[in-house]
Amino acid sequence: MSDIGGKDELRQASQILIENRWISRREMPDEYLLIRRNEKMLRQFFRDKFGWPLLVTAQFYKLEKIPANPHSFMGISEMQSVGDYVLLACVMAFLEEYESGSQFLLGDLAEALLAYYPEDAYTPKLEWESYNWRKSLIRILKFLAKEGIIYIVDDESAGFLTRGFNADGGIAGEALYEVSSLARYFLRSFPKELQAYSTLEELLGADFSTDATEEARDLRHKRNRIYRELLLSPVYYRTDKHEPDFVYLRNRRMRLEETIQEWFGLHLELYHNAVMAVSHEQASWVNDSFPVRFRGIHDIILHFSHYLRQLPSEEKSQPWSMSQWRGHLEKLAEMTKKGWTKEFREMSIKRLSETLLDEMLSWGMISMGDDGLLVLQPALFRIEGVYPGDYADEL
């Protein structure tokens, strides 16, 4: 790695780009200048290894972190339904009509969205008489404000949320917003109109660069896909479809390990059926990591991993029904519940099973088939935790 500011600078800059949607010159001036000093190498590295473009303006940097395979955990946490995402897309379409610095009223937005919202959407019809739809819109606007896509100038939207519109048709609680320079860069751009893509596979492959020969194109796509999985997914599992990827991983293991260590400070762990990038540092730069100290749900997962190791191999390898899943959690609670945080000690077994399942699904520790059966995955057994024998005496 030859560089302008040194290996540490390049590593820090690449980590900043991975962990942030935007690097705004106004909000993150030091980080912006750091990336600016190393812009050429960063652009080349991410384009070559990941196939990701680095967007550059006078106001911000943005690395388009496009996944190889989208997963539910990659969604926006503030969005709670399909309708939220559809409404968000409609709001962004509305904002395209405004220049940076322009202002708009909540009432004008609400009226326009009735025309923007597609009639054939797989969601209930948009109508502001519904409290849930009003709540959805306010939630989206708060998210956009948090991301710096809009600014809140004056906010009396609580009236709109609770009452909607007055008898005379006027909005019950008005708000004034300003469009920022980021608004036009929030949604991802595609080489062609979306209507030109007929399948999800075509859409996922739209961002990959093209090469002169099919062999070169396949090799580049494979390399991009592997690097994307390593950085964006907790674990990448071997399947028949991705068997060539694991051949590539085994042949290029040392080079891959060197690259992710130099640029991200992570280590490659390659197993027979899985590969993952992990941090050996207790205080990692990775914002979303496992296990997180003081996060009670991760303590329970560590206990669960230890508990499962005591089960017969055939029981761990068979799919579980939801009743079997809850049964094992009940046994785990009997053994370790005294040491859990108050939130989880007081949680019903039904809610505990749902909460734990969601978290483990997002970390690739368990999978759910179309039949609703659960399958334990290798990542669950990567790390375990137990209390000392006398822990209960100290509570």
XYZ file of C-alpha atoms in Angstrom:
395
model
C 0.000 0.000 0.000
C 1.704 3.166 -1.189
C -0.110 6.317 -0.155
C -0.040 10.051 0.406
C -0.714 10.328 4.106
C 0.471 6.910 5.242
C -1.124 3.552 5.928
C -2.859 4.758 9.076
C -4.484 7.646 7.204
C -5.749 5.436 4.410
C -7.098 2.892 6.875
C -8.851 5.597 8.878
C -10.305 7.171 5.742
C -11.620 3.848 4.401
C -13.208 3.046 7.755
C -14.911 6.441 7.838
C -16.357 5.875 4.365
C -17.648 2.427 5.326
C -19.307 3.522 8.563
C -20.988 6.740 7.394
C -23.575 7.477 4.741
C -22.152 10.951 4.179
C -18.920 12.678 5.052
C -20.191 16.242 5.098
C -17.729 19.103 4.861
C -19.882 21.120 7.246
C -20.578 18.402 9.827
C -17.305 16.414 9.582
C -14.634 18.861 8.353
C -11.606 16.904 9.597
C -12.857 13.631 8.124
C -13.719 15.383 4.868
C -10.178 16.765 4.526
C -8.696 13.371 5.405
C -10.595 11.732 2.559
C -9.793 14.601 0.223
C -6.068 14.098 0.784
C -6.390 10.419 -0.146
C -9.248 10.681 -2.622
C -7.442 9.235 -5.646
C -6.303 6.037 -3.913
C -9.620 5.561 -2.132
C -11.556 5.940 -5.360
C -9.314 3.453 -7.169
C -9.350 0.922 -4.315
C -13.110 0.817 -3.812
C -13.817 0.752 -7.540
C -11.351 -2.086 -8.170
C -12.060 -4.308 -5.145
C -15.753 -3.586 -4.498
C -17.071 -2.028 -7.687
C -18.296 0.921 -5.598
C -18.226 4.507 -6.888
C -17.051 7.319 -4.631
C -19.343 10.315 -5.110
C -17.603 13.667 -4.726
C -19.034 17.166 -4.442
C -17.806 20.355 -2.837
C -20.075 19.610 0.146
C -19.593 15.894 0.830
C -18.174 12.475 -0.006
C -20.372 9.419 -0.286
C -19.313 5.846 -0.926
C -22.127 3.928 -2.630
C -22.035 0.752 -0.536
C -24.070 -1.562 -2.766
C -24.474 -5.096 -1.344
C -23.838 -8.232 -3.342
C -26.991 -9.755 -1.845
C -29.484 -7.566 0.042
C -30.584 -8.761 3.483
C -33.305 -7.531 5.792
C -30.809 -6.172 8.338
C -29.509 -3.789 5.672
C -32.787 -1.865 5.681
C -33.426 1.476 7.349
C -34.263 0.849 10.992
C -36.734 3.750 11.081
C -38.813 2.191 8.312
C -41.352 -0.197 9.838
C -43.293 -1.445 6.824
C -43.312 -1.713 3.042
C -45.604 1.297 3.034
C -42.928 3.333 4.811
C -40.446 2.604 2.031
C -42.949 3.416 -0.699
C -43.841 6.683 1.017
C -40.145 7.500 1.465
C -39.587 7.054 -2.279
C -42.546 9.366 -2.946
C -41.145 12.012 -0.602
C -37.805 11.830 -2.439
C -39.620 12.241 -5.760
C -41.292 15.350 -4.325
C -37.923 16.755 -3.195
C -36.496 16.388 -6.700
C -38.655 19.346 -7.709
C -36.795 21.603 -5.268
C -33.327 23.127 -5.444
C -30.962 23.095 -2.499
C -32.025 25.780 -0.028
C -35.659 25.786 -1.169
C -38.353 25.484 1.473
C -41.657 23.644 1.498
C -44.628 23.204 3.803
C -45.827 19.963 5.314
C -49.332 20.658 3.968
C -48.036 20.998 0.398
C -46.063 17.775 0.763
C -49.056 15.869 2.136
C -51.241 17.025 -0.732
C -48.633 16.134 -3.359
C -48.042 12.673 -1.924
C -51.643 11.700 -2.610
C -50.813 12.031 -6.316
C -47.323 10.545 -6.073
C -48.322 7.407 -4.181
C -48.852 4.523 -6.667
C -52.364 3.138 -6.855
C -51.109 -0.412 -7.447
C -48.722 -0.456 -4.459
C -48.826 -3.613 -2.318
C -49.910 -1.540 0.657
C -53.124 0.036 1.947
C -54.291 3.142 0.120
C -52.637 6.350 1.275
C -55.118 8.537 3.138
C -54.362 11.141 5.774
C -57.486 10.257 7.753
C -55.424 7.302 8.946
C -53.307 7.997 12.029
C -50.855 5.292 10.957
C -50.196 7.021 7.629
C -49.687 10.388 9.344
C -47.342 8.764 11.827
C -45.459 7.150 8.944
C -44.940 10.493 7.185
C -43.689 12.231 10.344
C -41.345 9.292 10.999
C -39.915 9.607 7.476
C -39.428 13.356 7.794
C -37.603 12.915 11.101
C -35.351 10.313 9.476
C -34.572 12.639 6.555
C -33.791 15.453 9.000
C -31.472 13.181 10.981
C -29.647 12.257 7.767
C -29.259 15.931 6.842
C -31.386 15.584 3.703
C -33.826 18.225 4.931
C -33.664 20.828 7.692
C -36.538 21.551 10.063
C -37.167 25.309 10.027
C -40.410 25.457 12.006
C -42.240 22.443 13.367
C -45.833 22.320 14.602
C -46.482 18.901 13.069
C -47.805 17.450 16.335
C -51.220 18.800 15.374
C -51.091 17.055 11.998
C -50.078 13.816 13.695
C -52.926 13.853 16.200
C -55.727 15.478 14.163
C -54.689 15.486 10.499
C -56.770 18.187 8.826
C -59.325 20.674 10.133
C -62.946 20.732 9.029
C -62.149 23.479 6.500
C -59.543 21.246 4.847
C -56.554 23.083 6.269
C -53.740 21.141 7.923
C -54.124 20.904 11.691
C -50.434 21.393 12.406
C -48.101 22.985 9.876
C -44.324 22.627 9.526
C -41.680 24.278 7.363
C -38.705 22.372 5.943
C -35.661 23.270 3.867
C -34.062 21.038 1.255
C -30.327 20.388 1.694
C -27.705 19.746 -0.976
C -27.756 16.037 -0.058
C -31.323 15.443 -1.218
C -30.437 14.614 -4.828
C -27.823 12.059 -3.778
C -29.725 9.974 -1.246
C -31.310 7.547 -3.709
C -28.978 5.379 -5.721
C -28.603 6.040 -9.441
C -28.855 3.248 -12.018
C -27.341 3.080 -15.512
C -30.832 2.657 -17.011
C -34.405 3.462 -16.093
C -35.754 1.074 -13.448
C -38.474 -0.103 -15.816
C -35.724 -1.518 -18.038
C -34.910 -4.182 -15.428
C -37.278 -7.130 -15.412
C -35.739 -9.247 -12.625
C -34.073 -8.696 -9.270
C -30.898 -10.356 -10.603
C -30.680 -7.779 -13.388
C -31.130 -4.987 -10.873
C -28.442 -6.380 -8.553
C -26.009 -6.743 -11.435
C -26.637 -3.287 -12.842
C -23.829 -1.622 -10.897
C -21.070 -4.067 -11.857
C -18.589 -2.638 -14.314
C -18.182 -4.212 -17.718
C -14.967 -5.615 -19.179
C -13.862 -6.381 -22.698
C -14.092 -10.153 -22.293
C -16.550 -12.383 -20.485
C -13.740 -14.034 -18.509
C -12.427 -10.699 -17.229
C -15.969 -9.584 -16.403
C -16.706 -12.749 -14.419
C -13.460 -12.445 -12.481
C -14.148 -8.820 -11.589
C -17.707 -9.580 -10.538
C -16.507 -12.440 -8.362
C -13.890 -10.258 -6.661
C -16.394 -7.431 -6.115
C -18.984 -9.826 -4.715
C -16.572 -11.379 -2.214
C -15.285 -8.063 -0.915
C -18.830 -6.753 -0.556
C -19.885 -9.818 1.418
C -16.850 -9.567 3.692
C -17.480 -5.927 4.579
C -21.277 -5.736 4.617
C -22.393 -9.173 5.859
C -21.585 -10.736 9.236
C -20.816 -14.031 7.512
C -20.768 -15.333 3.933
C -21.912 -18.934 3.628
C -20.880 -21.420 1.005
C -23.680 -22.563 -1.324
C -23.810 -24.410 -4.614
C -24.443 -21.102 -6.354
C -21.390 -19.478 -4.787
C -19.040 -22.475 -4.881
C -16.691 -20.628 -7.324
C -16.383 -17.818 -4.781
C -14.995 -20.214 -2.184
C -12.533 -21.647 -4.683
C -11.380 -18.070 -5.287
C -11.212 -17.439 -1.534
C -8.986 -20.437 -0.935
C -6.694 -19.582 -3.834
C -6.391 -15.906 -2.862
C -6.695 -16.199 0.893
C -3.357 -14.620 1.787
C -3.889 -11.660 -0.521
C -7.442 -11.103 0.722
C -6.259 -11.270 4.336
C -3.506 -8.761 3.621
C -5.894 -6.332 1.931
C -8.633 -6.267 4.570
C -5.997 -6.042 7.300
C -4.204 -3.104 5.663
C -7.302 -1.147 4.707
C -9.723 -2.004 7.517
C -7.748 -3.583 10.361
C -9.849 -6.745 10.097
C -8.858 -10.390 9.874
C -10.094 -13.056 7.492
C -11.496 -16.247 8.986
C -12.096 -18.891 6.321
C -13.830 -22.131 7.260
C -15.114 -25.042 5.206
C -18.567 -23.533 4.636
C -18.212 -19.922 5.771
C -15.976 -16.883 5.695
C -16.087 -13.733 7.801
C -14.064 -10.610 8.507
C -13.553 -10.114 12.239
C -11.925 -7.579 14.520
C -9.505 -8.696 17.203
C -9.738 -5.336 18.956
C -11.989 -4.901 21.985
C -12.741 -1.311 20.981
C -13.355 -1.725 17.264
C -14.175 1.038 14.777
C -17.036 -1.126 13.501
C -20.204 0.469 14.829
C -22.315 -2.667 14.536
C -20.357 -5.564 16.012
C -20.888 -8.731 18.012
C -20.697 -9.097 20.918
C -21.281 -5.590 22.251
C -20.415 -5.016 25.882
C -23.374 -3.988 28.034
C -25.867 -5.215 25.431
C -27.956 -7.774 27.249
C -29.238 -9.601 24.183
C -25.696 -10.469 23.123
C -25.021 -11.952 26.549
C -27.991 -14.264 26.043
C -26.764 -15.322 22.592
C -23.370 -16.178 24.071
C -25.102 -18.268 26.750
C -27.239 -19.905 24.086
C -24.176 -20.851 22.052
C -22.660 -22.527 25.098
C -25.938 -24.281 25.872
C -26.190 -25.634 22.329
C -22.711 -27.105 22.461
C -23.978 -29.491 25.119
C -26.729 -30.868 22.871
C -26.296 -33.986 20.711
C -24.989 -33.216 17.223
C -28.072 -34.623 15.511
C -30.345 -32.302 17.510
C -28.332 -29.240 16.507
C -28.280 -30.219 12.850
C -32.045 -30.752 12.507
C -34.466 -27.888 11.694
C -36.446 -26.616 14.675
C -40.067 -25.610 14.897
C -40.950 -22.433 16.787
C -42.208 -24.493 19.722
C -38.861 -26.314 19.905
C -37.065 -22.975 19.718
C -39.071 -21.559 22.627
C -38.587 -24.786 24.577
C -34.799 -24.486 24.413
C -34.964 -20.824 25.411
C -37.062 -21.740 28.434
C -34.369 -24.210 29.497
C -31.683 -21.600 28.923
C -33.627 -19.072 31.022
C -33.896 -21.536 33.904
C -30.104 -21.906 33.972
C -28.854 -18.349 33.335
C -31.752 -15.886 33.739
C -30.546 -14.612 37.114
C -27.610 -12.911 35.419
C -29.559 -11.275 32.601
C -30.354 -7.586 32.510
C -33.688 -6.521 33.986
C -35.208 -5.985 30.538
C -34.744 -9.622 29.574
C -35.406 -11.120 33.005
C -38.891 -9.580 32.924
C -39.586 -10.379 29.267
C -42.143 -13.040 28.391
C -40.781 -16.148 26.713
C -42.774 -15.297 23.558
C -41.279 -11.825 23.259
C -37.834 -13.113 24.227
C -37.929 -15.737 21.481
C -38.992 -13.143 18.896
C -36.370 -10.598 19.981
C -33.585 -13.148 20.081
C -34.600 -14.639 16.746
C -34.556 -11.233 15.003
C -31.084 -10.474 16.342
C -29.661 -13.875 15.418
C -31.170 -13.749 11.937
C -29.451 -10.418 11.336
C -26.089 -11.878 12.377
C -26.415 -14.978 10.204
C -26.477 -17.214 13.277
C -29.754 -18.831 12.329
C -31.860 -19.052 9.189
C -35.556 -19.501 8.562
C -36.865 -21.536 5.666
C -40.027 -20.918 3.672
C -41.655 -23.592 5.849
C -40.986 -21.528 8.983
C -38.441 -23.986 10.371
C -35.236 -22.683 11.946
C -31.739 -23.932 11.131
C -28.738 -23.200 13.343
C -25.813 -21.751 11.391
C -22.039 -22.029 12.001
C -21.629 -18.373 13.001
C -23.612 -19.096 16.168
C -20.815 -21.349 17.392
C -17.969 -18.940 16.609
C -17.969 -17.612 20.183
C -19.626 -18.628 23.460
C -19.889 -17.281 26.988
C -20.554 -18.628 30.467
C -20.935 -17.146 33.922
C -18.454 -18.130 36.635
C -19.760 -20.885 38.881
C -20.434 -18.525 41.805
C -21.987 -15.692 39.795
C -25.382 -16.057 41.487
C -23.812 -15.410 44.894
C -22.648 -11.980 43.720
C -26.057 -10.778 42.511
